[in-house]
mmCIF file of C-alpha atoms in Angstrom:
data_model
loop_
_atom_site.group_PDB
_atom_site.id
_atom_site.type_symbol
_atom_site.label_atom_id
_atom_site.label_comp_id
_atom_site.label_asym_id
_atom_site.label_seq_id
_atom_site.Cartn_x
_atom_site.Cartn_y
_atom_site.Cartn_z
ATOM 1 C CA MET A 10 -9.212 -25.846 42.538
ATOM 2 C CA GLU A 11 -10.625 -27.937 45.360
ATOM 3 C CA ILE A 12 -9.469 -31.503 46.036
ATOM 4 C CA PRO A 13 -12.567 -33.694 45.597
ATOM 5 C CA TYR A 14 -13.976 -36.107 48.176
ATOM 6 C CA THR A 15 -12.265 -34.593 51.234
ATOM 7 C CA VAL A 16 -15.700 -34.364 52.856
ATOM 8 C CA GLN A 17 -18.218 -35.622 50.301
ATOM 9 C CA PRO A 18 -18.059 -39.451 50.113
ATOM 10 C CA ARG A 19 -17.466 -41.123 46.756
ATOM 11 C CA LEU A 20 -20.580 -42.736 45.327
ATOM 12 C CA ASP A 21 -18.853 -46.070 44.624
ATOM 13 C CA THR A 22 -17.181 -46.642 48.000
ATOM 14 C CA GLY A 23 -19.346 -44.472 50.273
ATOM 15 C CA LEU A 24 -16.136 -43.095 51.802
ATOM 16 C CA PHE A 25 -14.142 -39.883 51.544
ATOM 17 C CA ASN A 26 -10.639 -40.391 50.105
ATOM 18 C CA ALA A 27 -8.546 -39.884 53.232
ATOM 19 C CA LYS A 28 -10.297 -42.738 55.027
ATOM 20 C CA ILE A 29 -9.282 -45.241 52.352
ATOM 21 C CA GLY A 30 -5.779 -43.757 52.361
ATOM 22 C CA ILE A 31 -5.276 -44.026 56.100
ATOM 23 C CA TRP A 32 -6.573 -47.609 56.256
ATOM 24 C CA LEU A 33 -4.223 -48.609 53.424
ATOM 25 C CA PHE A 34 -1.380 -47.031 55.397
ATOM 26 C CA LEU A 35 -2.448 -48.864 58.576
ATOM 27 C CA ALA A 36 -2.525 -52.127 56.610
ATOM 28 C CA SER A 37 1.120 -51.516 55.690
ATOM 29 C CA GLU A 38 1.899 -50.791 59.345
ATOM 30 C CA VAL A 39 0.317 -54.139 60.283
ATOM 31 C CA MET A 40 2.879 -55.804 58.017
ATOM 32 C CA LEU A 41 5.733 -53.738 59.501
ATOM 33 C CA PHE A 42 4.985 -54.711 63.088
ATOM 34 C CA GLY A 43 3.825 -58.166 61.993
ATOM 35 C CA ALA A 44 7.263 -58.844 60.539
ATOM 36 C CA LEU A 45 8.894 -57.904 63.852
ATOM 37 C CA PHE A 46 6.421 -60.012 65.836
ATOM 38 C CA SER A 47 7.143 -63.000 63.590
ATOM 39 C CA ALA A 48 10.870 -62.435 64.227
ATOM 40 C CA TYR A 49 10.091 -62.451 67.968
ATOM 41 C CA VAL A 50 8.211 -65.766 67.649
ATOM 42 C CA LEU A 51 11.005 -67.394 65.652
ATOM 43 C CA LEU A 52 13.824 -66.183 67.892
ATOM 44 C CA ARG A 53 12.052 -66.945 71.165
ATOM 45 C CA VAL A 54 11.025 -70.488 70.229
ATOM 46 C CA GLY A 55 14.556 -71.177 68.984
ATOM 47 C CA SER A 56 16.184 -69.793 72.124
ATOM 48 C CA THR A 57 17.489 -71.949 74.980
ATOM 49 C CA ASP A 58 17.978 -69.121 77.503
ATOM 50 C CA TRP A 59 15.081 -66.702 77.127
ATOM 51 C CA LEU A 60 14.728 -63.953 79.726
ATOM 52 C CA HIS A 61 11.397 -63.854 81.610
ATOM 53 C CA GLN A 62 9.846 -60.801 83.299
ATOM 54 C CA VAL A 63 13.034 -58.702 83.377
ATOM 55 C CA LEU A 64 11.048 -55.517 82.754
ATOM 56 C CA SER A 65 9.109 -53.498 85.312
ATOM 57 C CA ILE A 66 5.517 -54.803 85.156
ATOM 58 C CA PRO A 67 4.137 -51.841 87.193
ATOM 59 C CA LEU A 68 5.710 -49.330 84.775
ATOM 60 C CA GLY A 69 4.507 -51.319 81.780
ATOM 61 C CA THR A 70 0.991 -51.472 83.237
ATOM 62 C CA ILE A 71 1.022 -47.719 83.892
ATOM 63 C CA ASN A 72 2.119 -47.104 80.309
ATOM 64 C CA THR A 73 -0.688 -49.367 79.064
ATOM 65 C CA VAL A 74 -3.233 -47.388 81.103
ATOM 66 C CA VAL A 75 -1.695 -44.142 79.802
ATOM 67 C CA LEU A 76 -2.124 -45.195 76.156
ATOM 68 C CA ILE A 77 -5.631 -46.573 76.696
ATOM 69 C CA THR A 78 -6.612 -43.268 78.317
ATOM 70 C CA SER A 79 -5.038 -41.353 75.452
ATOM 71 C CA SER A 80 -7.151 -43.418 73.046
ATOM 72 C CA ILE A 81 -10.394 -42.374 74.674
ATOM 73 C CA THR A 82 -9.303 -38.724 74.881
ATOM 74 C CA MET A 83 -8.474 -38.921 71.144
ATOM 75 C CA VAL A 84 -11.919 -40.278 70.215
ATOM 76 C CA MET A 85 -13.548 -37.719 72.527
ATOM 77 C CA ALA A 86 -11.599 -34.972 70.713
ATOM 78 C CA TRP A 87 -13.147 -36.110 67.402
ATOM 79 C CA ALA A 88 -16.593 -36.501 69.015
ATOM 80 C CA SER A 89 -16.335 -32.952 70.403
ATOM 81 C CA LEU A 90 -15.847 -31.588 66.880
ATOM 82 C CA LYS A 91 -18.848 -33.605 65.637
ATOM 83 C CA LEU A 92 -20.851 -31.986 68.454
ATOM 84 C CA ASP A 93 -19.522 -28.515 67.526
ATOM 85 C CA ARG A 94 -17.641 -28.142 70.827
ATOM 86 C CA PHE A 95 -14.276 -26.713 69.733
ATOM 87 C CA HIS A 96 -13.141 -25.854 73.261
ATOM 88 C CA SER A 97 -13.702 -29.468 74.414
ATOM 89 C CA PHE A 98 -11.807 -30.659 71.316
ATOM 90 C CA LYS A 99 -8.786 -28.561 72.377
ATOM 91 C CA LEU A 100 -8.894 -29.987 75.909
ATOM 92 C CA TYR A 101 -9.205 -33.618 74.789
ATOM 93 C CA LEU A 102 -6.542 -33.386 72.067
ATOM 94 C CA GLY A 103 -4.241 -31.560 74.467
ATOM 95 C CA ALA A 104 -4.732 -34.390 76.977
ATOM 96 C CA THR A 105 -3.945 -36.937 74.242
ATOM 97 C CA ILE A 106 -0.668 -35.180 73.427
ATOM 98 C CA LEU A 107 0.309 -34.906 77.108
ATOM 99 C CA LEU A 108 -0.466 -38.590 77.728
ATOM 100 C CA GLY A 109 1.764 -39.464 74.759
ATOM 101 C CA LEU A 110 4.517 -37.418 76.371
ATOM 102 C CA VAL A 111 4.003 -39.248 79.691
ATOM 103 C CA PHE A 112 4.317 -42.569 77.837
ATOM 104 C CA LEU A 113 7.610 -41.506 76.238
ATOM 105 C CA ILE A 114 9.006 -40.177 79.534
ATOM 106 C CA ILE A 115 8.249 -43.486 81.292
ATOM 107 C CA LYS A 116 9.812 -45.341 78.362
ATOM 108 C CA GLY A 117 12.866 -43.111 78.701
ATOM 109 C CA PHE A 118 13.209 -44.025 82.378
ATOM 110 C CA GLU A 119 12.915 -47.720 81.501
ATOM 111 C CA TYR A 120 15.569 -47.446 78.792
ATOM 112 C CA SER A 121 18.021 -45.515 80.979
ATOM 113 C CA ASP A 122 17.551 -48.053 83.788
ATOM 114 C CA LYS A 123 18.439 -50.852 81.389
ATOM 115 C CA PHE A 124 21.497 -48.939 80.117
ATOM 116 C CA ALA A 125 22.585 -48.224 83.717
ATOM 117 C CA HIS A 126 22.639 -51.999 84.310
ATOM 118 C CA HIS A 127 24.595 -52.483 81.046
ATOM 119 C CA HIS A 128 21.725 -54.113 79.187
ATOM 120 C CA TYR A 129 21.943 -53.068 75.549
ATOM 121 C CA PRO A 130 20.482 -54.512 72.308
ATOM 122 C CA SER A 131 23.752 -56.432 71.883
ATOM 123 C CA THR A 132 23.558 -57.974 75.378
ATOM 124 C CA HIS A 133 20.955 -60.647 74.623
ATOM 125 C CA ILE A 134 18.566 -61.445 71.770
ATOM 126 C CA TYR A 135 15.664 -60.595 74.122
ATOM 127 C CA TYR A 136 17.009 -57.059 74.577
ATOM 128 C CA ALA A 137 17.616 -56.718 70.832
ATOM 129 C CA LEU A 138 13.943 -57.489 70.230
ATOM 130 C CA TYR A 139 12.783 -55.365 73.184
ATOM 131 C CA PHE A 140 14.644 -52.234 72.111
ATOM 132 C CA THR A 141 13.741 -52.695 68.420
ATOM 133 C CA LEU A 142 10.034 -53.308 69.010
ATOM 134 C CA THR A 143 9.529 -50.641 71.677
ATOM 135 C CA GLY A 144 11.888 -48.203 69.942
ATOM 136 C CA LEU A 145 9.946 -48.396 66.670
ATOM 137 C CA HIS A 146 6.693 -48.127 68.614
ATOM 138 C CA ALA A 147 8.000 -45.073 70.501
ATOM 139 C CA LEU A 148 8.893 -43.415 67.179
ATOM 140 C CA HIS A 149 5.294 -43.957 66.102
ATOM 141 C CA VAL A 150 4.068 -42.400 69.348
ATOM 142 C CA LEU A 151 6.338 -39.416 68.689
ATOM 143 C CA GLY A 152 5.099 -39.089 65.109
ATOM 144 C CA GLY A 153 1.491 -39.199 66.264
ATOM 145 C CA MET A 154 2.233 -36.571 68.890
ATOM 146 C CA LEU A 155 3.771 -34.260 66.277
ATOM 147 C CA VAL A 156 0.742 -34.581 63.992
ATOM 148 C CA ASN A 157 -1.673 -34.070 66.886
ATOM 149 C CA SER A 158 0.333 -31.043 68.062
ATOM 150 C CA TYR A 159 0.048 -29.492 64.587
ATOM 151 C CA PHE A 160 -3.727 -30.060 64.603
ATOM 152 C CA TRP A 161 -3.964 -28.649 68.139
ATOM 153 C CA GLY A 162 -1.971 -25.558 67.121
ATOM 154 C CA PRO A 163 -1.757 -23.952 63.668
ATOM 155 C CA GLY A 164 -3.725 -26.725 61.965
ATOM 156 C CA SER A 165 -6.846 -25.949 63.994
ATOM 157 C CA ARG A 166 -7.336 -22.746 61.970
ATOM 158 C CA LEU A 167 -9.039 -24.922 59.328
ATOM 159 C CA TRP A 168 -11.989 -25.312 61.739
ATOM 160 C CA ASN A 169 -12.939 -21.675 61.102
ATOM 161 C CA HIS A 170 -13.633 -22.040 57.372
ATOM 162 C CA ALA A 171 -13.921 -25.816 56.713
ATOM 163 C CA PRO A 172 -15.110 -27.518 59.938
ATOM 164 C CA GLU A 173 -16.123 -30.837 58.366
ATOM 165 C CA ARG A 174 -12.777 -31.168 56.567
ATOM 166 C CA PHE A 175 -10.960 -30.457 59.832
ATOM 167 C CA THR A 176 -13.131 -32.996 61.700
ATOM 168 C CA ASN A 177 -12.200 -35.625 59.099
ATOM 169 C CA ARG A 178 -8.499 -34.800 59.580
ATOM 170 C CA ILE A 179 -8.851 -35.373 63.318
ATOM 171 C CA GLU A 180 -10.630 -38.660 62.647
ATOM 172 C CA MET A 181 -7.699 -39.782 60.460
ATOM 173 C CA ALA A 182 -5.141 -38.723 63.084
ATOM 174 C CA GLY A 183 -7.243 -40.645 65.603
ATOM 175 C CA LEU A 184 -7.137 -43.814 63.521
ATOM 176 C CA PHE A 185 -3.333 -43.679 63.502
ATOM 177 C CA TRP A 186 -3.246 -43.015 67.249
ATOM 178 C CA HIS A 187 -5.571 -45.940 67.997
ATOM 179 C CA PHE A 188 -3.361 -48.179 65.868
ATOM 180 C CA VAL A 189 -0.328 -47.153 67.954
ATOM 181 C CA ASP A 190 -2.342 -48.091 71.077
ATOM 182 C CA LEU A 191 -3.325 -51.367 69.429
ATOM 183 C CA VAL A 192 0.324 -52.314 68.805
ATOM 184 C CA TRP A 193 1.160 -51.628 72.464
ATOM 185 C CA ILE A 194 -1.781 -53.830 73.550
ATOM 186 C CA PHE A 195 0.154 -56.735 72.009
ATOM 187 C CA LEU A 196 3.663 -55.517 72.899
ATOM 188 C CA PHE A 197 2.951 -55.212 76.632
ATOM 189 C CA PRO A 198 2.002 -58.841 77.369
ATOM 190 C CA VAL A 199 4.533 -60.253 74.878
ATOM 191 C CA LEU A 200 7.540 -58.368 76.267
ATOM 192 C CA TYR A 201 6.589 -57.705 79.891
ATOM 193 C CA LEU A 202 4.449 -60.656 80.996
ATOM 194 C CA LEU A 203 5.464 -63.754 79.025
ATOM 195 C CA MET B 25 -22.394 -29.909 60.798
ATOM 196 C CA GLU B 26 -25.313 -32.270 60.017
ATOM 197 C CA SER B 27 -27.576 -33.037 62.986
ATOM 198 C CA ASN B 28 -27.711 -36.741 62.102
ATOM 199 C CA GLY B 29 -23.979 -37.178 62.730
ATOM 200 C CA ALA B 30 -24.096 -35.197 65.971
ATOM 201 C CA THR B 31 -27.043 -37.216 67.343
ATOM 202 C CA GLU B 32 -25.314 -40.485 66.559
ATOM 203 C CA VAL B 33 -22.052 -39.320 68.159
ATOM 204 C CA GLN B 34 -23.938 -38.231 71.284
ATOM 205 C CA ARG B 35 -25.360 -41.768 71.589
ATOM 206 C CA HIS B 36 -21.899 -43.269 71.207
ATOM 207 C CA LEU B 37 -20.282 -41.297 74.039
ATOM 208 C CA LYS B 38 -21.491 -43.784 76.652
ATOM 209 C CA VAL B 39 -20.182 -46.641 74.494
ATOM 210 C CA TYR B 40 -16.725 -45.026 74.390
ATOM 211 C CA VAL B 41 -16.643 -44.719 78.188
ATOM 212 C CA GLY B 42 -17.834 -48.320 78.554
ATOM 213 C CA VAL B 43 -15.114 -49.562 76.203
ATOM 214 C CA PHE B 44 -12.510 -47.562 78.132
ATOM 215 C CA ILE B 45 -13.534 -49.182 81.422
ATOM 216 C CA ALA B 46 -13.531 -52.632 79.784
ATOM 217 C CA LEU B 47 -9.994 -52.006 78.469
ATOM 218 C CA LEU B 48 -8.782 -51.104 81.965
ATOM 219 C CA VAL B 49 -10.397 -54.238 83.436
ATOM 220 C CA PHE B 50 -8.833 -56.487 80.784
ATOM 221 C CA THR B 51 -5.446 -54.846 81.386
ATOM 222 C CA LEU B 52 -5.625 -55.734 85.080
ATOM 223 C CA LEU B 53 -6.828 -59.247 84.165
ATOM 224 C CA THR B 54 -3.876 -59.859 81.872
ATOM 225 C CA VAL B 55 -1.410 -58.735 84.559
ATOM 226 C CA ALA B 56 -3.145 -60.934 87.176
ATOM 227 C CA ALA B 57 -3.162 -63.934 84.831
ATOM 228 C CA SER B 58 0.590 -63.578 84.262
ATOM 229 C CA GLN B 59 1.164 -64.234 87.993
ATOM 230 C CA LEU B 60 -0.690 -67.573 87.953
ATOM 231 C CA ALA B 61 1.082 -70.928 87.538
ATOM 232 C CA LEU B 62 -0.241 -71.842 84.075
ATOM 233 C CA GLY B 63 2.835 -72.985 82.194
ATOM 234 C CA THR B 64 4.212 -71.307 79.076
ATOM 235 C CA ALA B 65 1.470 -72.496 76.742
ATOM 236 C CA GLY B 66 -1.227 -71.389 79.178
ATOM 237 C CA HIS B 67 0.317 -67.955 79.682
ATOM 238 C CA VAL B 68 0.738 -67.387 75.934
ATOM 239 C CA THR B 69 -2.838 -68.488 75.220
ATOM 240 C CA ILE B 70 -4.420 -66.339 77.939
ATOM 241 C CA ALA B 71 -2.269 -63.314 77.057
ATOM 242 C CA LEU B 72 -3.100 -63.484 73.339
ATOM 243 C CA ILE B 73 -6.823 -64.035 73.953
ATOM 244 C CA ILE B 74 -7.042 -61.014 76.272
ATOM 245 C CA ALA B 75 -4.910 -58.915 73.879
ATOM 246 C CA ALA B 76 -7.174 -59.904 70.970
ATOM 247 C CA ILE B 77 -10.284 -58.896 72.944
ATOM 248 C CA LYS B 78 -8.727 -55.526 73.831
ATOM 249 C CA ALA B 79 -7.591 -54.993 70.238
ATOM 250 C CA GLY B 80 -11.088 -55.865 69.027
ATOM 251 C CA LEU B 81 -12.627 -53.286 71.350
ATOM 252 C CA VAL B 82 -10.214 -50.551 70.214
ATOM 253 C CA ALA B 83 -10.587 -51.432 66.532
ATOM 254 C CA GLY B 84 -14.333 -51.984 66.689
ATOM 255 C CA PHE B 85 -15.411 -48.954 68.693
ATOM 256 C CA PHE B 86 -12.625 -46.359 68.835
ATOM 257 C CA MET B 87 -11.713 -46.946 65.175
ATOM 258 C CA HIS B 88 -15.409 -47.374 64.249
ATOM 259 C CA LEU B 89 -14.857 -50.703 62.468
ATOM 260 C CA VAL B 90 -18.216 -52.066 63.698
ATOM 261 C CA SER B 91 -19.965 -49.653 61.334
ATOM 262 C CA GLU B 92 -17.502 -49.209 58.487
ATOM 263 C CA LYS B 93 -17.989 -49.646 54.756
ATOM 264 C CA GLY B 94 -17.123 -52.793 52.768
ATOM 265 C CA THR B 95 -14.053 -51.240 51.128
ATOM 266 C CA ILE B 96 -12.326 -50.889 54.503
ATOM 267 C CA TYR B 97 -13.156 -54.487 55.455
ATOM 268 C CA GLY B 98 -11.728 -55.574 52.093
ATOM 269 C CA ILE B 99 -8.446 -53.742 52.744
ATOM 270 C CA LEU B 100 -8.156 -55.334 56.198
ATOM 271 C CA VAL B 101 -8.996 -58.854 55.003
ATOM 272 C CA PHE B 102 -6.278 -58.464 52.350
ATOM 273 C CA ALA B 103 -3.768 -57.391 55.030
ATOM 274 C CA MET B 104 -4.831 -60.233 57.353
ATOM 275 C CA ILE B 105 -4.273 -62.835 54.620
ATOM 276 C CA PHE B 106 -0.690 -61.657 54.263
ATOM 277 C CA PHE B 107 -0.176 -61.374 58.033
ATOM 278 C CA ILE B 108 -1.486 -64.906 58.620
ATOM 279 C CA GLY B 109 0.678 -66.114 55.737
ATOM 280 C CA LEU B 110 3.711 -64.488 57.343
ATOM 281 C CA MET B 111 2.988 -66.156 60.699
ATOM 282 C CA PHE B 112 2.347 -69.492 58.970
ATOM 283 C CA LEU B 113 5.712 -69.285 57.192
ATOM 284 C CA THR B 114 7.396 -68.507 60.515
ATOM 285 C CA LEU B 115 5.780 -71.459 62.298
ATOM 286 C CA TYR B 116 6.407 -73.744 59.297
ATOM 287 C CA SER B 117 10.104 -72.841 59.272
ATOM 288 C CA MET B 118 10.313 -73.797 62.956
ATOM 289 C CA ALA B 119 9.015 -77.270 62.062
ATOM 290 C CA ASP B 120 11.778 -77.708 59.465
ATOM 291 C CA THR B 121 14.162 -80.283 60.967
ATOM 292 C CA VAL B 122 16.560 -80.779 58.030
ATOM 293 C CA VAL B 123 19.473 -78.967 59.727
ATOM 294 C CA ILE B 124 18.958 -80.839 63.016
ATOM 295 C CA LYS B 125 19.071 -84.212 61.234
ATOM 296 C CA ASN B 126 22.348 -83.287 59.496
ATOM 297 C CA VAL B 127 23.957 -82.262 62.826
ATOM 298 C CA ALA B 128 22.973 -85.618 64.339
#
């Protein structure tokens, strides 16, 4: 038995099911990060000794460029499948995964530098927020990388007998990845620049 | 693979590259703006405006929201109502001065 509307759009919504599903999930993620951002606003405004620009702006900027680049490689991976270029898809998705790894490695260096200077979540409310927000974001980057790695590897076998279904799966993975980039677009100025 | 979808995607490739370049430019702008003497309110305003523009570009073009169906817009409007409500409650609670009056 075949699951309906994995490729064919529903007549009432004009969408295939996974697209509605992923956007509902992203809406819940907006509330997850929104709750943490609202905690940041409340705690920062109520603080008398906030820390300003204690993070490495060059490293943060590099990480921002890394994620933005990974976003375009992700959309190019999907576009390659739409254009029936499977080899290009592999290259672009592989680049997306590697850029995610670069992001996490840089984040790891930043964290270990903070720990080396005895700055932990318990040190100051700023660090509590910093490690919570970026830690949760990094877990999302890792999750996205795992999904993308599956689609790059064994999951890509679906292309051979159901190419449109596989293309839709990559589009959904891309939506999640762009959301992760979107969260960082707000995290970077809030934590690094303000 | 239908030819209509492929043709449209081919046209969009240049848009994706253009958006990517714009995102890089705005990233450099936000870093440069943070080094100016604008005061806290100025820095927050500039940073959030630039972040909103970047987020709009990613959401609109990479996530294809500029050409999505009404159901998706409905889901996002619903989420935004709750997000704005959450932020409003946060800001409203900061304006609550009952505790401060009691301490005085």
